[in-house]
Amino acid sequence: MEWCRVLGLAHCCLTGLLLLLLLSSSLSVRTPRHLSQHPHVPSLVPHTPLPLSRSHFSAKAQLDLTTHCNASCYHKGEDIDKEHLTEQLAFETLYADGSRTLTTVDLDDDDDIVNDIIPTPSIRKKHKAPPSLHKRMRRQIYGPDGRFNIRGDHFLLDYPFSTAVRISTGCTGVLVSQQHVLTAAHCVHDGKDYVKGARKLRVGFLIPPSTNSTKQGQTSLKKPLVRWVRVKRTRVPKGWIQGQQDVSMDYDYALLELRWAHRRPFMRLSVAPSSDDLAGKRIHFSGFDSDRPGELVYRFCPIEDESNDLIYQHCDARPGASGSGVYGRVWDNALERWERKVIGIFSGHQWLEINGENRDYNVAVRFTPLKFAQICYWVHGNRADCSQD
């Protein structure tokens, strides 16, 4: 096959094994006998946006985000109240001309929203010790490197790899509509101010070099080209913008609205289910890791643990992968099949201290019903289209 000649025999074998694994895992998963009912998605009621002073764009983009968390941090979602939630779900909008607004929100309280958004005890899992606790894992790679470079038209332009895009500040993003990209908030804002590169933020679409090749039947060994598109508007949750407080990974996501619509397939969003309700109990994501410049890198791994707001895992990753759309196969009742859906955003690395023991994880933000409702409102601009489907 052509892509085998391009990638080389060794990489071809690895890629073949990967595809066989993915195919066998998807075929072997039976229709679930029982899945948790779709969670209630509350409605956000936005207020009139308030004008803010222009950003100074003084922050420096930090691609390698590392945080520390203890038991109280891990369980803080269990003691949250409605007033605190509405404060966290307010959001800033940054426009292309540098102006900003703040939109505060209320929650539609037709029912007990706070009880709806806190996961049931069945979602909580006991912490599992990672493979090694005696030393810090270097470079966010756990044991043998399990990442795969995605090359060639057959993969780069195929779903789901075609939904991964570059962010001009050095991160990754994922297409979630014809004009919207999700990424990590720390790629555009450090918690106190917007990064310098957010002033003229752009999103990069990969174009395989063979697309522009003048010789038919030949696949170029060159790395993909990038077509850049300017960002019209950026939205960041107030839960990330903490001022003088330490940033929290819980709200490390941002939505970018492009100036022009694209024509590529995008990935649908979903409230993150319990790992027990994901096919294979594993997640996947593709990003532009800094140690493999110009390459799109794919990886998958099982979920090790989960809190109300975060997904803990040992997927190999390097700076630059931040902002990747973390997806899994979620059961779709309407279609009666497993569908790939974005359930979170890859954030970075966290040291978790539980009972005096440090544990080392790569971490993704988990889309709760409220985060789903917020992001969906950003995309659609109304509440009517924002129910879990």
Coordinates of N, CA and C in Angstrom, one line a residue, residues 104-323:
T104 N -22.5 37.7 32.6 CA -22.9 36.9 33.8 C -24.1 36.1 33.4
V105 N -24.3 35.0 34.1 CA -25.4 34.1 33.8 C -26.1 33.7 35.1
D106 N -27.3 33.3 34.9 CA -28.1 32.6 35.9 C -28.4 31.2 35.4
L107 N -28.9 30.3 36.3 CA -29.3 29.0 35.9 C -30.8 28.9 36.0
D108 N -31.4 28.2 35.0 CA -32.8 28.0 35.1 C -33.1 26.9 36.2
D109 N -33.8 27.4 37.2 CA -34.0 26.5 38.4 C -35.3 25.9 38.4
D110 N -35.8 25.3 37.3 CA -37.1 24.6 37.4 C -37.0 23.3 38.2
D111 N -35.8 22.8 38.4 CA -35.6 21.7 39.3 C -34.3 21.8 40.1
D112 N -33.9 20.8 40.8 CA -32.7 20.9 41.7 C -31.5 20.7 40.9
I113 N -30.9 21.8 40.3 CA -29.8 21.8 39.4 C -28.5 21.3 40.1
V114 N -28.3 21.7 41.3 CA -27.1 21.3 42.0 C -27.0 19.8 42.2
N115 N -28.1 19.2 42.6 CA -28.1 17.8 42.7 C -27.9 17.1 41.4
D116 N -28.4 17.7 40.3 CA -28.3 17.1 39.0 C -26.8 17.1 38.5
I117 N -26.0 18.1 38.9 CA -24.7 18.2 38.3 C -23.7 17.4 39.1
I118 N -23.9 17.1 40.3 CA -22.9 16.4 41.1 C -23.1 14.9 40.8
P119 N -22.0 14.2 40.4 CA -22.1 12.8 40.0 C -22.5 11.9 41.2
T120 N -23.2 10.9 40.8 CA -23.6 9.9 41.8 C -22.4 9.1 42.3
P121 N -22.5 8.5 43.5 CA -21.3 7.7 44.0 C -20.8 6.6 43.0
S122 N -21.7 6.1 42.1 CA -21.3 5.1 41.2 C -20.2 5.6 40.2
I123 N -20.2 6.9 40.0 CA -19.2 7.4 39.1 C -17.8 7.5 39.8
R124 N -17.8 7.8 41.0 CA -16.6 7.8 41.8 C -15.9 6.5 41.8
K125 N -14.6 6.5 41.6 CA -13.8 5.3 41.7 C -12.7 5.5 42.7
K126 N -12.3 4.4 43.3 CA -11.1 4.5 44.2 C -9.9 4.7 43.4
H127 N -9.0 5.5 44.0 CA -7.8 5.8 43.3 C -6.9 4.5 43.1
K128 N -6.5 4.4 41.9 CA -5.5 3.3 41.5 C -4.1 3.8 41.5
A129 N -3.2 3.1 42.1 CA -1.8 3.6 42.0 C -1.3 3.5 40.6
P130 N -0.6 4.6 40.2 CA 0.0 4.5 38.8 C 1.1 3.5 38.8
P131 N 1.6 3.2 37.6 CA 2.6 2.1 37.5 C 3.8 2.3 38.4
S132 N 4.2 3.6 38.6 CA 5.4 3.8 39.4 C 5.2 5.1 40.2
L133 N 5.5 5.0 41.5 CA 5.4 6.1 42.4 C 6.7 6.6 43.0
H134 N 7.8 5.9 42.7 CA 9.0 6.2 43.4 C 9.7 7.4 42.7
K135 N 9.3 7.8 41.5 CA 10.0 8.9 40.9 C 9.0 9.6 40.0
R136 N 9.4 10.9 39.7 CA 8.5 11.7 38.8 C 8.6 11.1 37.4
M137 N 7.5 11.0 36.7 CA 7.5 10.6 35.3 C 8.1 11.7 34.5
R138 N 9.0 11.5 33.7 CA 9.7 12.5 32.9 C 8.9 12.8 31.6
R139 N 8.7 14.1 31.3 CA 8.2 14.5 30.0 C 6.8 14.0 29.7
Q140 N 6.0 13.6 30.8 CA 4.6 13.2 30.6 C 4.5 12.0 29.7
I141 N 5.6 11.2 29.6 CA 5.6 9.9 28.8 C 5.7 8.8 29.9
Y142 N 4.8 7.9 29.8 CA 4.7 6.8 30.8 C 5.1 5.5 30.2
G143 N 6.3 5.1 30.5 CA 6.9 3.8 30.0 C 7.2 4.0 28.5
P144 N 7.0 2.9 27.7 CA 7.2 3.0 26.2 C 6.3 4.1 25.6
D145 N 6.8 4.9 24.7 CA 6.0 5.9 24.1 C 4.9 5.3 23.2
G146 N 3.7 5.6 23.5 CA 2.6 4.9 22.8 C 1.9 5.9 21.8
R147 N 2.6 6.9 21.3 CA 2.0 7.8 20.4 C 2.3 7.4 18.9
F148 N 1.4 7.8 18.0 CA 1.5 7.4 16.6 C 1.5 8.7 15.8
N149 N 2.4 8.9 14.9 CA 2.4 10.0 13.9 C 1.3 9.7 12.8
I150 N 0.5 10.6 12.5 CA -0.5 10.5 11.5 C 0.0 11.1 10.2
R151 N 0.2 10.4 9.2 CA 0.7 10.9 7.9 C -0.1 10.4 6.7
G152 N 0.0 11.1 5.6 CA -0.6 10.7 4.4 C -2.1 11.2 4.3
D153 N -2.5 11.4 3.1 CA -3.9 11.9 2.8 C -4.9 11.0 3.4
H154 N -4.7 9.7 3.4 CA -5.6 8.7 3.8 C -6.0 8.9 5.3
F155 N -5.1 9.5 6.1 CA -5.4 9.7 7.5 C -5.6 11.2 7.9
L156 N -4.7 12.1 7.4 CA -4.8 13.5 7.8 C -6.1 14.1 7.4
L157 N -6.7 13.7 6.2 CA -7.9 14.3 5.8 C -9.1 13.4 6.1
D158 N -8.9 12.3 6.9 CA -10.0 11.5 7.3 C -10.5 11.8 8.7
Y159 N -11.8 11.7 9.0 CA -12.3 11.8 10.3 C -11.9 10.6 11.2
P160 N -11.5 10.8 12.4 CA -11.6 12.0 13.2 C -10.3 12.8 13.2
F161 N -9.2 12.4 12.5 CA -8.0 13.1 12.6 C -8.1 14.5 12.0
S162 N -9.0 14.6 11.0 CA -9.1 15.9 10.3 C -9.8 17.0 11.2
T163 N -10.3 16.6 12.4 CA -10.9 17.6 13.3 C -9.8 18.3 14.1
A164 N -8.6 17.8 14.1 CA -7.5 18.4 14.9 C -6.9 19.6 14.1
V165 N -6.8 20.7 14.8 CA -6.2 21.9 14.2 C -5.1 22.5 15.1
R166 N -4.3 23.3 14.5 CA -3.2 24.0 15.3 C -3.7 25.4 15.8
I167 N -3.2 25.8 16.9 CA -3.5 27.1 17.5 C -2.2 27.9 17.4
S168 N -2.3 29.2 16.9 CA -1.0 29.9 16.7 C -0.2 30.2 17.9
T169 N -0.7 30.0 19.1 CA 0.1 30.2 20.3 C 0.9 29.0 20.7
G170 N 0.7 27.9 19.9 CA 1.5 26.7 20.1 C 0.8 25.5 20.6
C171 N -0.6 25.6 20.6 CA -1.4 24.5 21.2 C -2.1 23.8 20.0
T172 N -3.1 22.9 20.5 CA -3.9 22.2 19.6 C -5.4 22.6 19.9
G173 N -6.2 22.4 18.9 CA -7.7 22.6 19.0 C -8.4 21.5 18.3
V174 N -9.8 21.5 18.5 CA -10.6 20.5 17.9 C -11.8 21.2 17.3
L175 N -12.2 20.9 16.1 CA -13.4 21.5 15.4 C -14.6 20.9 16.0
V176 N -15.5 21.8 16.5 CA -16.8 21.4 17.1 C -18.0 21.9 16.4
S177 N -17.8 22.7 15.4 CA -18.9 23.2 14.5 C -18.2 23.7 13.2
Q178 N -19.0 24.2 12.3 CA -18.4 24.7 11.0 C -17.6 26.0 11.2
Q179 N -17.7 26.6 12.4 CA -17.0 27.9 12.6 C -16.4 28.0 14.0
H180 N -16.4 26.9 14.8 CA -15.9 27.0 16.2 C -14.8 25.9 16.5
V181 N -13.9 26.3 17.3 CA -12.8 25.4 17.7 C -12.7 25.5 19.2
L182 N -12.6 24.3 19.9 CA -12.3 24.2 21.3 C -10.9 24.0 21.5
T183 N -10.3 24.7 22.6 CA -8.9 24.5 22.9 C -8.8 24.7 24.4
A184 N -7.6 24.7 25.0 CA -7.4 24.9 26.4 C -7.3 26.4 26.7
A185 N -7.9 26.8 27.8 CA -7.9 28.3 28.1 C -6.5 28.8 28.3
H186 N -5.6 27.9 28.9 CA -4.3 28.4 29.2 C -3.5 28.7 27.9
C187 N -4.0 28.3 26.7 CA -3.3 28.6 25.5 C -3.6 30.0 25.0
V188 N -4.6 30.7 25.6 CA -4.9 32.0 25.2 C -4.9 33.0 26.4
H189 N -4.9 32.5 27.6 CA -5.0 33.3 28.9 C -4.3 32.6 30.0
D190 N -3.6 33.3 30.8 CA -2.8 32.7 31.9 C -3.6 32.7 33.2
G191 N -4.8 33.1 33.2 CA -5.6 33.3 34.4 C -5.7 34.7 34.9
K192 N -4.8 35.5 34.4 CA -4.8 37.0 34.8 C -4.9 37.9 33.6
D193 N -4.3 37.5 32.5 CA -4.4 38.3 31.3 C -4.3 37.4 30.0
Y194 N -4.7 37.9 28.9 CA -4.5 37.2 27.7 C -3.1 37.2 27.2
V195 N -2.7 36.1 26.6 CA -1.3 35.9 26.2 C -1.1 36.9 25.0
K196 N 0.2 37.2 24.7 CA 0.5 38.1 23.7 C 0.0 37.6 22.3
G197 N 0.1 36.3 22.1 CA -0.4 35.8 20.8 C -1.9 35.8 20.5
A198 N -2.6 36.1 21.6 CA -4.1 36.1 21.5 C -4.6 37.4 20.8
R199 N -3.7 38.4 20.6 CA -4.1 39.6 20.0 C -4.4 39.4 18.5
K200 N -3.7 38.5 17.9 CA -4.0 38.1 16.5 C -4.0 36.6 16.3
L201 N -4.9 36.0 17.1 CA -5.0 34.6 17.2 C -5.5 34.0 15.8
R202 N -4.8 32.8 15.5 CA -5.2 32.1 14.2 C -5.3 30.6 14.5
V203 N -6.0 30.0 13.6 CA -6.2 28.5 13.7 C -5.7 28.0 12.4
G204 N -4.9 26.9 12.5 CA -4.2 26.3 11.4 C -4.8 25.0 11.0
F205 N -5.2 24.8 9.7 CA -5.7 23.6 9.1 C -4.6 22.9 8.3
L206 N -4.4 21.6 8.6 CA -3.3 20.9 7.9 C -3.7 20.6 6.4
I207 N -2.8 20.8 5.5 CA -3.0 20.4 4.1 C -1.8 19.5 3.7
P208 N -2.2 18.2 3.5 CA -1.1 17.3 3.1 C -0.3 17.8 1.9
P209 N 1.0 17.6 1.9 CA 1.8 18.1 0.8 C 1.4 17.5 -0.6
S210 N 0.9 16.2 -0.6 CA 0.5 15.6 -1.8 C -0.7 16.2 -2.5
T211 N -1.5 17.0 -1.7 CA -2.6 17.7 -2.3 C -2.2 18.7 -3.3
N212 N -1.0 19.3 -3.1 CA -0.5 20.2 -4.1 C 0.6 19.6 -5.0
S213 N 0.7 18.3 -5.0 CA 1.8 17.7 -5.8 C 1.4 17.7 -7.3
T214 N 2.4 18.0 -8.1 CA 2.2 18.0 -9.6 C 2.3 16.6 -10.2
K215 N 2.9 15.7 -9.5 CA 3.1 14.3 -10.0 C 2.1 13.4 -9.4
Q216 N 1.3 12.8 -10.2 CA 0.3 11.9 -9.7 C 0.9 10.6 -9.3
G217 N 0.3 9.9 -8.3 CA 0.8 8.6 -7.9 C 2.0 8.7 -7.0
Q218 N 2.5 9.9 -6.7 CA 3.6 10.1 -5.7 C 3.1 10.8 -4.5
T219 N 3.6 10.3 -3.3 CA 3.2 10.9 -2.1 C 4.5 11.6 -1.5
S220 N 4.4 12.9 -1.2 CA 5.6 13.6 -0.8 C 5.9 13.2 0.6
L221 N 7.3 13.2 0.9 CA 7.8 12.9 2.2 C 7.8 14.2 3.1
K222 N 7.4 15.3 2.5 CA 7.4 16.6 3.2 C 6.3 16.6 4.3
K223 N 6.5 17.4 5.3 CA 5.5 17.6 6.3 C 4.3 18.4 5.8
P224 N 3.1 18.2 6.4 CA 1.9 18.9 5.9 C 2.1 20.4 5.9
L225 N 1.5 21.1 5.0 CA 1.4 22.5 5.0 C 0.3 23.0 5.9
V226 N 0.2 24.3 6.3 CA -0.8 24.8 7.2 C -1.5 26.0 6.6
R227 N -2.8 26.0 6.5 CA -3.6 27.1 6.1 C -4.1 27.8 7.3
W228 N -3.8 29.1 7.5 CA -4.2 29.8 8.8 C -5.4 30.6 8.5
V229 N -6.3 30.6 9.5 CA -7.5 31.4 9.5 C -7.6 32.2 10.8
R230 N -7.9 33.5 10.6 CA -8.0 34.4 11.8 C -9.2 34.1 12.7
V231 N -9.1 34.4 14.0 CA -10.1 34.1 14.9 C -10.9 35.4 15.1
K232 N -12.2 35.3 15.1 CA -13.1 36.5 15.2 C -13.4 36.8 16.6
R233 N -13.5 35.8 17.5 CA -14.0 36.0 18.8 C -13.5 34.8 19.7
T234 N -13.1 35.1 20.9 CA -12.6 34.1 21.9 C -13.4 34.2 23.2
R235 N -13.8 33.1 23.7 CA -14.6 33.0 24.9 C -13.9 32.1 25.9
V236 N -13.8 32.7 27.2 CA -13.1 32.0 28.2 C -14.0 32.0 29.5
P237 N -14.2 30.9 30.2 CA -15.1 30.9 31.4 C -14.4 31.7 32.5
K238 N -15.2 32.3 33.3 CA -14.7 33.1 34.5 C -14.1 32.1 35.5
G239 N -14.5 30.9 35.5 CA -13.8 29.9 36.3 C -12.3 29.7 36.1
W240 N -11.9 30.1 34.9 CA -10.4 30.1 34.6 C -9.8 31.4 35.0
I241 N -10.5 32.5 34.8 CA -9.9 33.8 35.1 C -10.0 34.1 36.6
Q242 N -9.0 33.7 37.3 CA -9.0 33.8 38.8 C -8.3 35.0 39.4
G243 N -7.7 35.8 38.6 CA -7.0 37.0 39.1 C -5.7 36.6 39.8
Q244 N -5.6 36.9 41.1 CA -4.4 36.6 41.9 C -4.4 35.2 42.4
Q245 N -5.6 34.5 42.3 CA -5.6 33.1 42.8 C -4.9 32.2 41.8
D246 N -4.6 31.0 42.3 CA -4.0 30.0 41.4 C -5.0 29.5 40.5
V247 N -4.6 29.2 39.2 CA -5.5 28.7 38.2 C -5.9 27.3 38.6
S248 N -7.1 26.9 38.1 CA -7.6 25.6 38.3 C -7.9 24.9 37.0
M249 N -7.5 23.7 36.8 CA -7.7 23.0 35.6 C -9.1 22.7 35.3
D250 N -10.0 22.9 36.3 CA -11.4 22.5 36.1 C -12.1 23.3 35.0
Y251 N -11.6 24.5 34.7 CA -12.2 25.3 33.7 C -11.2 25.7 32.6
D252 N -10.3 24.8 32.3 CA -9.2 25.1 31.4 C -9.7 24.8 29.9
Y253 N -10.7 25.6 29.5 CA -11.2 25.4 28.1 C -11.6 26.8 27.6
A254 N -11.5 26.9 26.3 CA -11.9 28.2 25.6 C -12.5 27.8 24.2
L255 N -13.4 28.7 23.7 CA -14.0 28.5 22.4 C -13.5 29.6 21.5
L256 N -13.1 29.3 20.3 CA -12.6 30.2 19.3 C -13.6 30.2 18.2
E257 N -14.1 31.4 17.8 CA -15.0 31.5 16.6 C -14.2 32.0 15.4
L258 N -14.2 31.3 14.3 CA -13.4 31.7 13.1 C -14.1 32.8 12.3
R259 N -13.3 33.5 11.6 CA -13.9 34.5 10.7 C -14.7 33.9 9.6
W260 N -14.3 32.8 9.1 CA -15.0 32.1 8.0 C -15.2 30.7 8.4
A261 N -16.3 30.2 7.9 CA -16.7 28.7 8.1 C -15.7 27.9 7.3
H262 N -15.4 26.7 7.8 CA -14.6 25.7 7.1 C -15.5 24.6 6.6
R263 N -14.9 23.7 5.8 CA -15.7 22.7 5.1 C -15.4 21.3 5.6
R264 N -14.7 21.2 6.7 CA -14.2 19.9 7.2 C -15.3 19.3 8.2
P265 N -15.3 18.0 8.3 CA -16.2 17.5 9.3 C -15.7 17.9 10.7
F266 N -16.7 18.0 11.6 CA -16.3 18.4 13.0 C -16.9 17.3 13.9
M267 N -16.4 17.4 15.2 CA -16.8 16.4 16.1 C -17.9 16.9 17.1
R268 N -18.9 16.1 17.4 CA -20.0 16.6 18.3 C -19.5 16.5 19.7
L269 N -20.2 17.3 20.5 CA -19.9 17.3 22.0 C -20.8 16.4 22.7
S270 N -20.4 16.0 23.9 CA -21.2 15.2 24.8 C -20.9 15.5 26.2
V271 N -21.8 15.4 27.1 CA -21.5 15.4 28.5 C -20.7 14.2 28.8
A272 N -19.6 14.3 29.6 CA -18.7 13.2 29.8 C -19.5 12.1 30.7
P273 N -19.6 10.9 30.2 CA -20.2 9.9 31.0 C -19.2 9.3 32.0
S274 N -19.6 8.4 32.9 CA -18.7 7.7 33.6 C -17.8 6.8 32.7
S275 N -16.6 6.5 33.1 CA -15.7 5.7 32.2 C -16.4 4.4 32.0
D276 N -17.2 3.9 32.9 CA -17.9 2.6 32.7 C -18.9 2.6 31.5
D277 N -19.3 3.8 31.1 CA -20.2 4.0 30.0 C -19.5 4.4 28.7
L278 N -18.2 4.3 28.7 CA -17.4 4.6 27.4 C -17.0 3.2 26.9
A279 N -17.1 3.1 25.6 CA -16.6 1.9 24.9 C -15.1 1.6 25.2
G280 N -14.8 0.5 25.8 CA -13.5 0.1 26.1 C -12.9 0.9 27.3
K281 N -13.7 1.8 27.9 CA -13.3 2.6 29.1 C -12.0 3.4 28.7
R282 N -11.9 3.8 27.4 CA -10.7 4.5 27.0 C -11.0 5.8 26.3
I283 N -10.0 6.7 26.3 CA -10.2 8.0 25.6 C -9.1 8.0 24.5
H284 N -9.3 9.0 23.6 CA -8.4 9.2 22.5 C -8.2 10.7 22.3
F285 N -7.1 11.1 21.8 CA -6.9 12.5 21.3 C -5.7 12.6 20.4
S286 N -5.8 13.6 19.5 CA -4.7 13.9 18.5 C -4.3 15.3 18.7
G287 N -2.9 15.5 18.7 CA -2.4 16.9 18.9 C -1.1 17.1 18.3
F288 N -0.6 18.3 18.4 CA 0.7 18.7 17.8 C 1.8 18.8 18.9
D289 N 2.2 17.6 19.4 CA 3.2 17.6 20.5 C 4.5 18.3 20.0
S290 N 5.1 19.0 20.9 CA 6.3 19.9 20.6 C 7.5 19.1 20.2
D291 N 7.6 17.8 20.7 CA 8.8 17.0 20.3 C 8.7 16.4 19.0
R292 N 7.6 16.6 18.3 CA 7.4 16.1 16.9 C 6.9 17.2 16.0
P293 N 7.7 18.2 15.8 CA 7.3 19.4 15.1 C 6.7 19.1 13.7
G294 N 5.5 19.7 13.4 CA 4.9 19.6 12.1 C 4.1 18.3 12.0
E295 N 4.1 17.5 13.0 CA 3.4 16.2 12.9 C 2.1 16.2 13.7
L296 N 1.1 15.5 13.2 CA -0.1 15.3 14.0 C 0.1 13.9 14.7
V297 N -0.1 13.9 16.1 CA 0.2 12.7 16.9 C -1.0 12.2 17.6
Y298 N -1.3 11.0 17.4 CA -2.5 10.3 18.0 C -2.1 9.4 19.1
R299 N -3.0 9.3 20.1 CA -2.7 8.4 21.2 C -4.1 8.0 21.8
F300 N -4.1 6.8 22.5 CA -5.3 6.4 23.3 C -4.8 5.7 24.5
C301 N -5.7 5.6 25.5 CA -5.3 5.0 26.8 C -6.6 4.8 27.6
P302 N -6.6 3.9 28.6 CA -7.7 3.8 29.5 C -7.8 5.0 30.5
I303 N -9.0 5.3 31.0 CA -9.1 6.3 32.1 C -8.7 5.6 33.4
E304 N -7.8 6.3 34.1 CA -7.4 5.7 35.4 C -8.3 6.1 36.6
D305 N -8.8 7.4 36.5 CA -9.6 7.9 37.6 C -10.4 9.1 37.1
E306 N -11.4 9.5 37.8 CA -12.1 10.7 37.4 C -12.7 11.4 38.6
S307 N -12.7 12.7 38.6 CA -13.4 13.5 39.6 C -14.6 14.1 38.9
N308 N -15.3 15.0 39.6 CA -16.4 15.7 39.0 C -16.0 16.5 37.8
D309 N -14.8 17.1 37.8 CA -14.3 18.0 36.8 C -13.2 17.6 35.9
L310 N -12.5 16.5 36.3 CA -11.3 16.1 35.6 C -11.2 14.6 35.3
I311 N -10.5 14.3 34.2 CA -10.3 12.9 33.8 C -8.8 12.6 34.0
Y312 N -8.5 11.7 34.8 CA -7.1 11.3 35.1 C -6.7 10.1 34.2
Q313 N -5.5 10.2 33.5 CA -5.1 9.2 32.7 C -3.6 9.2 32.5
H314 N -3.1 8.2 31.8 CA -1.6 8.2 31.5 C -1.4 8.1 30.0
C315 N -2.2 8.8 29.2 CA -1.9 9.0 27.8 C -0.6 9.8 27.6
D316 N 0.3 9.2 26.8 CA 1.6 9.9 26.6 C 1.3 11.3 25.9
A317 N 1.9 12.3 26.3 CA 1.7 13.6 25.7 C 2.8 14.6 26.1
R318 N 3.0 15.5 25.2 CA 4.1 16.6 25.4 C 3.4 17.9 25.2
P319 N 4.1 19.0 25.7 CA 3.6 20.3 25.5 C 3.3 20.6 24.0
G320 N 2.2 21.3 23.7 CA 1.7 21.4 22.4 C 0.5 20.6 22.1
A321 N 0.3 19.5 22.9 CA -0.9 18.7 22.8 C -2.0 19.3 23.6
S322 N -1.7 20.3 24.5 CA -2.7 21.0 25.2 C -3.8 21.6 24.3
G323 N -5.1 21.4 24.7 CA -6.2 21.9 23.9 C -6.8 20.8 23.0

